[in-house]
Amino acid sequence: MALTGRAALLAALGSLPVGIWEPSWTGILAVNAPLAVACACDFALAAPVRHLGLTRSGDTSVRLGDTADVTLTLTNPSRRPLRARLRDAWPPSSWQPGTETTASRHRLTVPPGERRRLTTRLRPTRRGDRQADRITIRSYGPLGLFARQGTHKAPWTVRVLPPFTSRKHLPSKLARLRELDGRTSVLTRGEGTEFDSLREYVPGDDTRSIDWRATARQTTVAVRTWRPERDRHILLVLDTGRTSAGRVGDAPRLDASMDAALLLAALASRAGDRVDLLAYDRKVRALVQGRTAGDVLPALVNAMATLEPELVETDARGLAATALRTSPRRSLIVLLTTLDAAPIEEGLLPVLSQLTQRHTLLLASVADPHITDMAKARGDVDAVYEAAAAAQAQSERHRTAEQLRRHGVTVVDATPDDLAPALADAYLALKSAGRL
């Protein structure tokens, strides 16, 4: 007869010889009594979990794609050593897929009256606030036969910020800005709006910049240098309506718009301009105003961290009215929204004059690179039909953009990777032309 499970366990423990065991009341008592005593002793010697002390420290914010370390300090106030397994639970989006088991579970031993620190490494996959959930602790006795289990709360929040991948373009845009400001020896053709100084004429200068009176007083031709006006006001308007939820690549359009807005904010604040932010669909989702040049970028990043697309149609009239209240004086309004025909023609165009008669309007939109690839496709019937559909979609976007340009709107339409530098270039072009 094969050994039963209990007989095999006791045989392994050395309580019984390996062999055939016929169950009887005497045998059952002989087996169960020592096992019950062992379990009772193991349970009694397991450290209690109810009065454990738990505190947190560590990172409170992290950029999307980076890692954050949160330290959990566990104090054992009992007189018995704590031998435990611990699970530090966080929302699923706090980890890369497949890494939660190894990142959130810990083994530890804490002598009586001592403490230990455990580090949970988070690598979030979404923006927003990630809040710690419960901590589950299973305390074992020295034999590992029995355990106590309990849960604790140790609140902690890690804010996942936008990654700001376009910051790699900032040095080149700042170099261009210095050229416009006249702080380097590189010459620019456009005139600014504030007279700066005189210098000697070199081939390629605009002849309209020649100062003939100064030239008459010296032996060389003198030209005026100009620098763009400072302390201009820029309002970044993020459309968080349903069109911003459309995914382009691996991320929503809203994420690409935020990345472009951050690059422009960093550039404009270095240029001495004041930057505000408005996120709107049918109500204000975020508003940042009155920040200094050193504080504006952290404030924008923090405000954008919790923004999510709302599955509602954007109220264009409400957006225009809110933008006008936010910027009562002449400003550059940068509207990051869609170039789809229906939302523009039915929503924005009827209220466009309210914005353009007082402000300079720059509209930036995220284009889908897949449409460009489809337009180039050939080879079979399906590819030709896809190319025709893509060409029609591109034609509609071009027509919508041309409508906006006829109303005096500067339009930037680019793929997610190109939108941020293209928007920064459009800003610099407006600045060098003195339109701000």
Short mmCIF file of C-alpha atoms in Angstrom, two decimals, residues 105-334:
data_model
loop_
_atom_site.label_atom_id
_atom_site.label_comp_id
_atom_site.label_asym_id
_atom_site.label_seq_id
_atom_site.Cartn_x
_atom_site.Cartn_y
_atom_site.Cartn_z
CA ARG A 105 7.87 40.81 -3.09
CA HIS A 106 10.56 40.66 -0.43
CA ARG A 107 11.95 38.19 2.12
CA LEU A 108 13.34 39.56 5.35
CA THR A 109 14.41 38.68 8.87
CA VAL A 110 14.17 41.32 11.60
CA PRO A 111 15.56 40.62 15.10
CA PRO A 112 13.49 41.76 18.10
CA GLY A 113 13.46 45.55 18.55
CA GLU A 114 15.30 46.23 15.27
CA ARG A 115 14.32 47.59 11.89
CA ARG A 116 15.07 46.85 8.27
CA ARG A 117 14.74 48.83 5.06
CA LEU A 118 13.30 47.41 1.87
CA THR A 119 13.44 49.19 -1.48
CA THR A 120 10.67 48.79 -4.03
CA ARG A 121 11.74 49.95 -7.49
CA LEU A 122 8.95 51.33 -9.65
CA ARG A 123 9.08 51.81 -13.40
CA PRO A 124 5.69 53.33 -14.34
CA THR A 125 4.18 52.87 -17.77
CA ARG A 126 1.66 55.74 -17.59
CA ARG A 127 1.60 59.35 -16.47
CA GLY A 128 -0.30 60.45 -13.37
CA ASP A 129 -0.28 59.72 -9.65
CA ARG A 130 0.60 56.22 -8.48
CA GLN A 131 -0.52 55.55 -4.90
CA ALA A 132 0.73 52.72 -2.72
CA ASP A 133 -1.85 50.09 -1.84
CA ARG A 134 -1.76 47.71 1.14
CA ILE A 135 1.29 45.92 2.47
CA THR A 136 0.72 42.22 3.14
CA ILE A 137 3.07 40.51 5.61
CA ARG A 138 3.22 36.78 6.33
CA SER A 139 5.24 35.97 9.46
CA TYR A 140 6.58 32.40 9.79
CA GLY A 141 7.67 30.40 12.79
CA PRO A 142 11.15 28.84 12.96
CA LEU A 143 9.89 25.56 11.44
CA GLY A 144 7.98 27.22 8.64
CA LEU A 145 4.91 25.10 9.38
CA PHE A 146 2.57 27.88 10.41
CA ALA A 147 2.34 31.62 9.70
CA ARG A 148 0.53 34.74 10.80
CA GLN A 149 -0.68 37.13 8.11
CA GLY A 150 -1.89 40.72 8.19
CA THR A 151 -2.10 43.87 6.13
CA HIS A 152 -0.97 47.42 6.79
CA LYS A 153 -1.36 50.81 5.13
CA ALA A 154 1.63 53.06 4.53
CA PRO A 155 0.40 55.82 2.19
CA TRP A 156 2.77 57.14 -0.46
CA THR A 157 2.26 58.82 -3.83
CA VAL A 158 4.65 58.95 -6.76
CA ARG A 159 3.75 61.43 -9.49
CA VAL A 160 4.74 60.24 -12.96
CA LEU A 161 5.70 63.27 -15.06
CA PRO A 162 5.77 63.65 -18.85
CA PRO A 163 9.07 62.34 -20.25
CA PHE A 164 9.93 65.58 -22.15
CA THR A 165 11.84 63.69 -24.82
CA SER A 166 12.06 66.81 -27.01
CA ARG A 167 14.49 68.49 -24.59
CA LYS A 168 17.27 67.08 -26.80
CA HIS A 169 16.33 69.81 -29.31
CA LEU A 170 16.65 72.63 -26.78
CA PRO A 171 20.40 73.39 -27.24
CA SER A 172 20.05 73.91 -31.00
CA LYS A 173 16.96 76.11 -30.56
CA LEU A 174 18.72 78.18 -27.88
CA ALA A 175 21.65 78.65 -30.26
CA ARG A 176 19.22 79.98 -32.86
CA LEU A 177 17.70 82.25 -30.22
CA ARG A 178 21.13 83.66 -29.38
CA GLU A 179 21.63 84.42 -33.04
CA LEU A 180 18.39 86.38 -33.05
CA ASP A 181 19.43 88.19 -29.90
CA GLY A 182 22.74 89.23 -31.49
CA ARG A 183 24.80 87.52 -28.82
CA THR A 184 26.88 85.55 -31.34
CA SER A 185 28.81 86.52 -34.43
CA VAL A 186 26.37 84.66 -36.71
CA LEU A 187 24.24 87.07 -38.71
CA THR A 188 20.49 86.83 -39.29
CA ARG A 189 18.44 88.39 -42.03
CA GLY A 190 15.20 89.21 -40.22
CA GLU A 191 14.79 92.40 -38.29
CA GLY A 192 13.59 92.35 -34.74
CA THR A 193 11.55 95.05 -33.10
CA GLU A 194 14.07 96.65 -30.75
CA PHE A 195 17.17 98.52 -32.00
CA ASP A 196 20.29 97.03 -30.45
CA SER A 197 23.55 98.44 -31.87
CA LEU A 198 25.59 99.22 -34.99
CA ARG A 199 28.20 97.05 -36.61
CA GLU A 200 30.12 96.84 -39.86
CA TYR A 201 28.28 95.62 -42.96
CA VAL A 202 29.15 92.13 -44.26
CA PRO A 203 27.93 90.55 -47.49
CA GLY A 204 24.53 88.98 -47.01
CA ASP A 205 23.14 91.67 -44.70
CA ASP A 206 19.77 93.16 -45.55
CA THR A 207 20.46 96.49 -47.23
CA ARG A 208 17.43 97.96 -45.47
CA SER A 209 19.39 97.70 -42.22
CA ILE A 210 22.12 100.09 -43.41
CA ASP A 211 22.35 103.21 -41.25
CA TRP A 212 23.35 105.86 -43.81
CA ARG A 213 23.97 108.59 -41.25
CA ALA A 214 26.35 106.44 -39.28
CA THR A 215 27.98 105.33 -42.54
CA ALA A 216 28.59 108.97 -43.51
CA ARG A 217 30.47 109.55 -40.25
CA GLN A 218 32.90 106.68 -40.76
CA THR A 219 34.85 104.94 -43.47
CA THR A 220 32.86 101.68 -43.46
CA VAL A 221 29.22 100.85 -44.08
CA ALA A 222 27.34 100.51 -40.79
CA VAL A 223 24.21 98.42 -40.29
CA ARG A 224 21.74 98.38 -37.47
CA THR A 225 21.33 95.19 -35.46
CA TRP A 226 18.02 94.31 -33.94
CA ARG A 227 16.92 92.01 -31.22
CA PRO A 228 13.48 90.52 -30.64
CA GLU A 229 11.27 92.09 -28.03
CA ARG A 230 11.24 90.47 -24.62
CA ASP A 231 8.57 90.04 -22.01
CA ARG A 232 5.97 88.94 -24.53
CA HIS A 233 3.08 86.79 -23.27
CA ILE A 234 2.53 83.27 -24.59
CA LEU A 235 -0.51 81.16 -23.75
CA LEU A 236 -0.23 77.43 -24.42
CA VAL A 237 -3.69 75.92 -24.91
CA LEU A 238 -4.00 72.12 -24.79
CA ASP A 239 -7.17 70.68 -26.27
CA THR A 240 -7.97 67.70 -24.02
CA GLY A 241 -11.17 66.68 -25.85
CA ARG A 242 -11.88 63.40 -27.61
CA THR A 243 -9.59 64.07 -30.58
CA SER A 244 -6.59 64.19 -28.23
CA ALA A 245 -7.27 60.56 -27.25
CA GLY A 246 -6.45 59.20 -30.70
CA ARG A 247 -3.31 57.11 -30.55
CA VAL A 248 -0.43 57.90 -32.87
CA GLY A 249 2.15 55.18 -32.50
CA ASP A 250 2.30 54.06 -28.88
CA ALA A 251 0.89 57.18 -27.22
CA PRO A 252 -2.17 59.46 -27.42
CA ARG A 253 -1.96 62.67 -29.43
CA LEU A 254 -2.17 64.58 -26.15
CA ASP A 255 1.24 63.27 -25.09
CA ALA A 256 2.90 64.53 -28.27
CA SER A 257 1.19 67.91 -27.83
CA MET A 258 2.44 68.18 -24.26
CA ASP A 259 5.98 67.33 -25.31
CA ALA A 260 5.90 70.10 -27.96
CA ALA A 261 4.42 72.55 -25.44
CA LEU A 262 7.22 71.83 -22.95
CA LEU A 263 9.95 72.51 -25.52
CA LEU A 264 8.31 75.77 -26.54
CA ALA A 265 7.88 76.79 -22.88
CA ALA A 266 11.54 76.09 -22.13
CA LEU A 267 12.63 78.09 -25.17
CA ALA A 268 10.28 81.02 -24.60
CA SER A 269 11.19 81.35 -20.93
CA ARG A 270 14.88 81.54 -21.91
CA ALA A 271 13.94 84.24 -24.42
CA GLY A 272 12.48 86.35 -21.62
CA ASP A 273 8.83 85.75 -22.49
CA ARG A 274 6.10 84.89 -20.00
CA VAL A 275 4.43 81.51 -20.50
CA ASP A 276 1.04 80.35 -19.20
CA LEU A 277 -0.82 77.07 -19.72
CA LEU A 278 -4.50 76.32 -20.22
CA ALA A 279 -5.86 72.76 -20.67
CA TYR A 280 -9.50 72.72 -21.72
CA ASP A 281 -12.25 70.58 -23.27
CA ARG A 282 -15.60 71.48 -21.73
CA LYS A 283 -14.05 72.88 -18.59
CA VAL A 284 -10.62 73.93 -17.37
CA ARG A 285 -8.49 70.86 -16.65
CA ALA A 286 -5.28 72.71 -15.78
CA LEU A 287 -4.25 76.36 -15.48
CA VAL A 288 -0.74 77.67 -14.78
CA GLN A 289 -0.27 81.43 -14.60
CA GLY A 290 2.17 84.00 -13.34
CA ARG A 291 5.24 81.80 -12.89
CA THR A 292 8.76 83.11 -13.13
CA ALA A 293 11.16 81.90 -15.81
CA GLY A 294 12.83 79.51 -13.38
CA ASP A 295 9.57 78.06 -12.06
CA VAL A 296 7.45 77.83 -15.19
CA LEU A 297 8.81 74.55 -16.59
CA PRO A 298 8.48 72.54 -13.33
CA ALA A 299 4.99 73.99 -12.86
CA LEU A 300 3.95 72.97 -16.40
CA VAL A 301 5.38 69.47 -16.05
CA ASN A 302 3.59 68.99 -12.73
CA ALA A 303 0.27 70.27 -14.13
CA MET A 304 0.51 68.05 -17.22
CA ALA A 305 1.30 64.91 -15.25
CA THR A 306 -2.32 64.16 -14.35
CA LEU A 307 -3.92 65.29 -17.63
CA GLU A 308 -5.83 62.64 -19.55
CA PRO A 309 -7.91 62.92 -22.74
CA GLU A 310 -11.61 63.34 -22.06
CA LEU A 311 -14.04 61.50 -24.34
CA VAL A 312 -16.17 64.59 -24.96
CA GLU A 313 -16.39 67.04 -27.83
CA THR A 314 -14.39 70.18 -27.11
CA ASP A 315 -16.48 73.30 -26.58
CA ALA A 316 -14.75 75.71 -28.96
CA ARG A 317 -16.74 78.72 -27.78
CA GLY A 318 -15.91 77.99 -24.17
CA LEU A 319 -12.25 77.47 -25.07
CA ALA A 320 -12.07 80.81 -26.89
CA ALA A 321 -13.82 82.65 -24.06
CA THR A 322 -11.53 81.12 -21.43
CA ALA A 323 -8.43 81.92 -23.47
CA LEU A 324 -9.52 85.54 -23.84
CA ARG A 325 -10.13 85.83 -20.09
CA THR A 326 -6.74 84.27 -19.38
CA SER A 327 -4.95 86.61 -21.84
CA PRO A 328 -6.68 90.00 -21.81
CA ARG A 329 -3.69 91.69 -23.47
CA ARG A 330 -2.14 90.96 -26.84
CA SER A 331 -0.44 87.56 -26.73
CA LEU A 332 0.72 84.64 -28.79
CA ILE A 333 -1.85 81.87 -28.32
CA VAL A 334 -0.50 78.45 -29.21
#
